[in-house]
mmCIF file of C-alpha atoms in Angstrom:
data_model
loop_
_atom_site.group_PDB
_atom_site.id
_atom_site.type_symbol
_atom_site.label_atom_id
_atom_site.label_comp_id
_atom_site.label_asym_id
_atom_site.label_seq_id
_atom_site.Cartn_x
_atom_site.Cartn_y
_atom_site.Cartn_z
ATOM 1 C CA MET A 1 120.152 -26.674 294.713
ATOM 2 C CA SER A 2 117.483 -29.152 295.098
ATOM 3 C CA PRO A 3 118.032 -33.121 295.399
ATOM 4 C CA ALA A 4 116.842 -33.779 292.611
ATOM 5 C CA LEU A 5 118.424 -31.125 290.054
ATOM 6 C CA ARG A 6 121.832 -31.636 291.929
ATOM 7 C CA GLN A 7 121.467 -35.019 291.013
ATOM 8 C CA ALA A 8 119.980 -34.105 286.939
ATOM 9 C CA LEU A 9 124.011 -31.907 287.300
ATOM 10 C CA LEU A 10 126.149 -34.713 287.976
ATOM 11 C CA ALA A 11 123.589 -37.240 285.543
ATOM 12 C CA ALA A 12 124.239 -34.531 282.430
ATOM 13 C CA ASP A 13 127.554 -34.111 283.073
ATOM 14 C CA GLY A 14 127.912 -37.896 282.911
ATOM 15 C CA LEU A 15 126.156 -38.015 279.618
ATOM 16 C CA LEU A 16 128.226 -35.056 278.281
ATOM 17 C CA ARG A 17 131.830 -37.483 278.435
ATOM 18 C CA GLN A 18 130.239 -39.626 277.067
ATOM 19 C CA GLY A 19 129.554 -37.434 273.708
ATOM 20 C CA ASP A 20 125.321 -38.105 274.026
ATOM 21 C CA ALA A 21 124.601 -34.240 274.233
ATOM 22 C CA ARG A 22 121.553 -34.604 272.931
ATOM 23 C CA ALA A 23 120.127 -36.922 276.190
ATOM 24 C CA ALA A 24 122.329 -34.667 278.247
ATOM 25 C CA ARG A 25 120.122 -31.247 276.682
ATOM 26 C CA THR A 26 116.753 -33.496 277.518
ATOM 27 C CA ALA A 27 117.811 -34.292 281.780
ATOM 28 C CA LEU A 28 118.343 -30.958 281.560
ATOM 29 C CA GLU A 29 115.751 -28.297 279.728
ATOM 30 C CA SER A 30 112.561 -30.601 282.166
ATOM 31 C CA PHE A 31 114.225 -28.131 284.599
ATOM 32 C CA ALA A 32 112.664 -24.932 284.517
ATOM 33 C CA VAL A 33 116.375 -22.997 286.876
ATOM 34 C CA THR A 34 115.808 -18.904 286.633
ATOM 35 C CA GLU A 35 116.310 -18.666 289.851
ATOM 36 C CA GLY A 36 118.141 -19.904 293.441
ATOM 37 C CA THR A 37 121.599 -17.676 294.017
ATOM 38 C CA GLY A 38 123.929 -16.646 291.318
ATOM 39 C CA GLN A 39 126.232 -19.858 291.501
ATOM 40 C CA GLU A 40 123.013 -22.382 291.179
ATOM 41 C CA ALA A 41 121.382 -20.617 288.397
ATOM 42 C CA ALA A 42 124.855 -19.905 286.520
ATOM 43 C CA GLU A 43 125.726 -23.673 286.478
ATOM 44 C CA PHE A 44 122.456 -24.791 285.823
ATOM 45 C CA GLN A 45 122.472 -22.554 282.335
ATOM 46 C CA PHE A 46 126.825 -22.850 281.668
ATOM 47 C CA LEU A 47 125.634 -27.111 281.795
ATOM 48 C CA LEU A 48 122.380 -26.083 279.900
ATOM 49 C CA ALA A 49 125.365 -24.173 277.362
ATOM 50 C CA GLN A 50 126.940 -26.804 276.646
ATOM 51 C CA ALA A 51 125.332 -29.271 275.445
ATOM 52 C CA CYS A 52 123.368 -26.879 273.386
ATOM 53 C CA PHE A 53 126.881 -26.357 271.819
ATOM 54 C CA GLN A 54 127.098 -29.948 271.219
ATOM 55 C CA ASP A 55 124.344 -30.640 269.716
ATOM 56 C CA GLY A 56 124.572 -27.910 267.475
ATOM 57 C CA ASP A 57 122.803 -25.098 268.705
ATOM 58 C CA PRO A 58 124.902 -22.449 269.082
ATOM 59 C CA ASP A 59 122.363 -19.467 269.169
ATOM 60 C CA THR A 60 120.996 -21.211 271.836
ATOM 61 C CA ALA A 61 124.191 -21.349 273.922
ATOM 62 C CA ARG A 62 125.195 -18.255 273.284
ATOM 63 C CA ALA A 63 122.091 -17.274 275.127
ATOM 64 C CA LEU A 64 122.718 -19.163 278.246
ATOM 65 C CA VAL A 65 126.259 -19.433 278.934
ATOM 66 C CA GLU A 66 125.621 -15.242 278.393
ATOM 67 C CA ARG A 67 122.781 -15.165 281.021
ATOM 68 C CA ALA A 68 125.481 -17.408 283.461
ATOM 69 C CA LEU A 69 128.088 -14.817 283.002
ATOM 70 C CA ALA A 70 125.397 -12.338 283.588
ATOM 71 C CA ARG A 71 126.041 -14.384 287.902
ATOM 72 C CA GLN A 72 129.813 -15.373 287.655
ATOM 73 C CA PRO A 73 131.603 -12.492 285.517
ATOM 74 C CA GLN A 74 134.963 -14.530 286.576
ATOM 75 C CA TRP A 75 134.380 -17.855 284.384
ATOM 76 C CA ALA A 76 137.083 -18.847 282.448
ATOM 77 C CA GLU A 77 135.692 -21.536 281.324
ATOM 78 C CA ALA A 78 132.382 -19.839 280.317
ATOM 79 C CA HIS A 79 134.228 -17.518 277.902
ATOM 80 C CA GLN A 80 135.865 -20.012 276.404
ATOM 81 C CA LEU A 81 132.436 -21.612 275.548
ATOM 82 C CA LEU A 82 130.928 -18.188 274.809
ATOM 83 C CA GLY A 83 134.114 -17.989 272.318
ATOM 84 C CA LEU A 84 132.928 -21.089 270.920
ATOM 85 C CA ALA A 85 129.894 -20.574 270.661
ATOM 86 C CA CYS A 86 130.674 -17.260 268.618
ATOM 87 C CA ALA A 87 132.729 -18.674 266.034
ATOM 88 C CA ASP A 88 129.981 -20.710 265.620
ATOM 89 C CA LEU A 89 127.611 -18.253 264.697
ATOM 90 C CA GLU A 90 130.710 -16.662 262.267
ATOM 91 C CA CYS A 91 130.272 -13.963 265.166
ATOM 92 C CA LEU A 92 134.337 -13.485 264.965
ATOM 93 C CA GLU A 93 135.212 -10.033 266.965
ATOM 94 C CA ASP A 94 133.264 -11.683 269.699
ATOM 95 C CA ALA A 95 134.682 -14.948 269.671
ATOM 96 C CA ALA A 96 138.109 -13.473 269.773
ATOM 97 C CA VAL A 97 137.026 -10.574 272.285
ATOM 98 C CA SER A 98 135.799 -13.921 274.461
ATOM 99 C CA LEU A 99 138.468 -15.972 273.926
ATOM 100 C CA GLU A 100 140.921 -13.515 275.267
ATOM 101 C CA ARG A 101 138.887 -12.552 278.143
ATOM 102 C CA ALA A 102 139.327 -16.375 279.523
ATOM 103 C CA LEU A 103 142.556 -17.012 278.432
ATOM 104 C CA ALA A 104 143.208 -13.349 280.543
ATOM 105 C CA LEU A 105 141.411 -15.316 283.590
ATOM 106 C CA ARG A 106 143.455 -18.581 282.703
ATOM 107 C CA PRO A 107 146.645 -17.864 281.382
ATOM 108 C CA ASP A 108 148.026 -21.592 281.339
ATOM 109 C CA ASN A 109 145.117 -23.428 279.389
ATOM 110 C CA ALA A 110 146.820 -25.036 276.320
ATOM 111 C CA ARG A 111 142.590 -25.496 274.997
ATOM 112 C CA THR A 112 142.203 -21.724 274.633
ATOM 113 C CA CYS A 113 145.531 -20.509 273.304
ATOM 114 C CA ALA A 114 144.197 -23.044 270.475
ATOM 115 C CA ASN A 115 140.668 -21.795 270.197
ATOM 116 C CA LEU A 116 141.968 -18.350 269.914
ATOM 117 C CA GLY A 117 144.732 -19.559 267.186
ATOM 118 C CA ALA A 118 141.873 -20.880 264.998
ATOM 119 C CA VAL A 119 139.846 -17.469 265.621
ATOM 120 C CA TYR A 120 142.879 -15.271 264.455
ATOM 121 C CA ARG A 121 143.814 -17.574 261.454
ATOM 122 C CA ARG A 122 139.554 -17.488 260.402
ATOM 123 C CA ARG A 123 140.244 -13.552 260.537
ATOM 124 C CA ILE A 124 143.531 -13.522 258.592
ATOM 125 C CA MET A 125 145.774 -12.313 261.858
ATOM 126 C CA LEU A 126 147.901 -14.791 261.326
ATOM 127 C CA PRO A 127 151.219 -13.964 263.281
ATOM 128 C CA GLU A 128 148.380 -13.331 265.954
ATOM 129 C CA ALA A 129 147.494 -17.259 265.512
ATOM 130 C CA ILE A 130 150.769 -18.076 265.303
ATOM 131 C CA ALA A 131 151.404 -17.516 267.991
ATOM 132 C CA MET A 132 149.209 -18.449 270.077
ATOM 133 C CA TYR A 133 149.337 -22.054 268.152
ATOM 134 C CA ARG A 134 153.140 -22.079 269.509
ATOM 135 C CA GLN A 135 151.527 -20.878 273.169
ATOM 136 C CA ALA A 136 149.714 -23.505 272.821
ATOM 137 C CA THR A 137 151.949 -26.194 271.797
ATOM 138 C CA ALA A 138 154.550 -25.055 274.613
ATOM 139 C CA LEU A 139 151.738 -25.402 277.304
ATOM 140 C CA ASN A 140 151.064 -29.235 275.855
ATOM 141 C CA PRO A 141 153.816 -30.246 273.950
ATOM 142 C CA THR A 142 151.244 -33.336 272.349
ATOM 143 C CA TYR A 143 148.064 -31.062 271.891
ATOM 144 C CA VAL A 144 148.384 -32.348 268.544
ATOM 145 C CA GLN A 145 145.062 -30.746 266.904
ATOM 146 C CA ALA A 146 146.595 -27.413 268.019
ATOM 147 C CA TRP A 147 150.234 -28.843 266.540
ATOM 148 C CA ARG A 148 148.049 -29.369 263.028
ATOM 149 C CA GLY A 149 147.076 -25.404 262.736
ATOM 150 C CA LEU A 150 150.221 -24.301 263.677
ATOM 151 C CA ALA A 151 151.381 -26.225 260.723
ATOM 152 C CA GLU A 152 148.736 -24.815 258.259
ATOM 153 C CA THR A 153 148.295 -20.912 259.747
ATOM 154 C CA LEU A 154 152.573 -21.139 259.230
ATOM 155 C CA GLN A 155 151.851 -22.864 255.102
ATOM 156 C CA ALA A 156 149.712 -19.984 255.194
ATOM 157 C CA ALA A 157 151.627 -17.657 256.096
ATOM 158 C CA GLU A 158 154.263 -19.109 253.386
ATOM 159 C CA GLN A 159 156.783 -20.149 256.066
ATOM 160 C CA VAL A 160 157.149 -23.057 254.390
ATOM 161 C CA ASP A 161 160.470 -24.656 256.479
ATOM 162 C CA ALA A 162 158.444 -23.762 259.697
ATOM 163 C CA ALA A 163 155.278 -25.283 258.604
ATOM 164 C CA LEU A 164 156.791 -28.905 257.746
ATOM 165 C CA ALA A 165 158.426 -28.693 260.795
ATOM 166 C CA ALA A 166 155.377 -28.040 262.893
ATOM 167 C CA TRP A 167 154.132 -30.977 259.775
ATOM 168 C CA ARG A 168 156.256 -33.519 260.858
ATOM 169 C CA HIS A 169 155.989 -33.254 265.038
ATOM 170 C CA TRP A 170 151.834 -33.277 264.024
ATOM 171 C CA SER A 171 152.741 -36.596 261.943
ATOM 172 C CA GLY A 172 155.295 -37.844 265.147
ATOM 173 C CA LEU A 173 152.300 -37.224 267.508
ATOM 174 C CA LEU A 174 149.742 -39.795 265.587
ATOM 175 C CA PRO A 175 149.092 -43.337 266.501
ATOM 176 C CA ASP A 176 147.763 -44.175 262.610
ATOM 177 C CA LYS A 177 150.569 -43.842 260.323
ATOM 178 C CA ALA A 178 148.961 -43.660 257.601
ATOM 179 C CA GLU A 179 147.431 -40.706 257.854
ATOM 180 C CA ALA A 180 150.797 -38.925 259.563
ATOM 181 C CA TYR A 181 152.332 -39.980 256.297
ATOM 182 C CA SER A 182 149.706 -39.062 254.325
ATOM 183 C CA GLY A 183 149.265 -35.343 256.195
ATOM 184 C CA LEU A 184 153.036 -34.835 255.750
ATOM 185 C CA GLY A 185 153.330 -35.723 252.335
ATOM 186 C CA TRP A 186 150.268 -33.803 250.852
ATOM 187 C CA ALA A 187 152.581 -30.462 253.372
ATOM 188 C CA LEU A 188 155.440 -31.904 251.282
ATOM 189 C CA SER A 189 154.026 -31.556 248.323
ATOM 190 C CA ARG A 190 152.708 -28.370 248.557
ATOM 191 C CA ALA A 191 156.245 -27.220 249.769
ATOM 192 C CA GLY A 192 157.592 -28.333 245.705
ATOM 193 C CA ARG A 193 159.802 -31.151 247.987
ATOM 194 C CA TRP A 194 158.293 -33.926 245.130
ATOM 195 C CA ASP A 195 160.622 -36.077 246.077
ATOM 196 C CA GLU A 196 160.593 -36.090 249.698
ATOM 197 C CA ALA A 197 157.060 -36.361 249.014
ATOM 198 C CA GLU A 198 156.830 -39.525 246.902
ATOM 199 C CA SER A 199 158.689 -41.042 249.551
ATOM 200 C CA VAL A 200 156.307 -41.049 252.087
ATOM 201 C CA LEU A 201 153.429 -40.569 250.786
ATOM 202 C CA ALA A 202 154.844 -44.478 249.316
ATOM 203 C CA GLN A 203 155.393 -44.848 253.569
ATOM 204 C CA ALA A 204 151.422 -44.081 253.600
#
């Protein structure tokens, strides 16, 4: 890999970490990397796919990450990105397949579990979604988004007591207590626990 391309990749990675996907995409698109070793091309395509996905272009991101995976098929992070792009494109079965593959390669990744749970939930596969969210929270007990996903899915499955327990855990993790109490109050009201809801919402 040329020093100029290596520098561009490092710069783009830094821009993505700062949340500037458009600048990262612009920096990478100035290079037309199609040849070179499999690893070099795959790394470039994956990073550009990340930039495109974060820039709101899941279609291009999907095409790029599929090319990266053709070169490096055992890349868990690339399978996860492909799953996210497919989910954004409403290709939920493809999204599930990609995320399941990512999880098989990296079973300790809480984010993959939560993302797969979200896809299962959108496919109305509630028991499977609950299992994935529970796996995510077991792997990372402070994973706020996973706790919320678990609470919402349990609520959709009409498992009221378990949902409220998850909502309470979620609210305890939030630094913004007004948001925490509002969310918990909403969940209590949905469960018909009006007195508790009124008390919690008063705190909000």
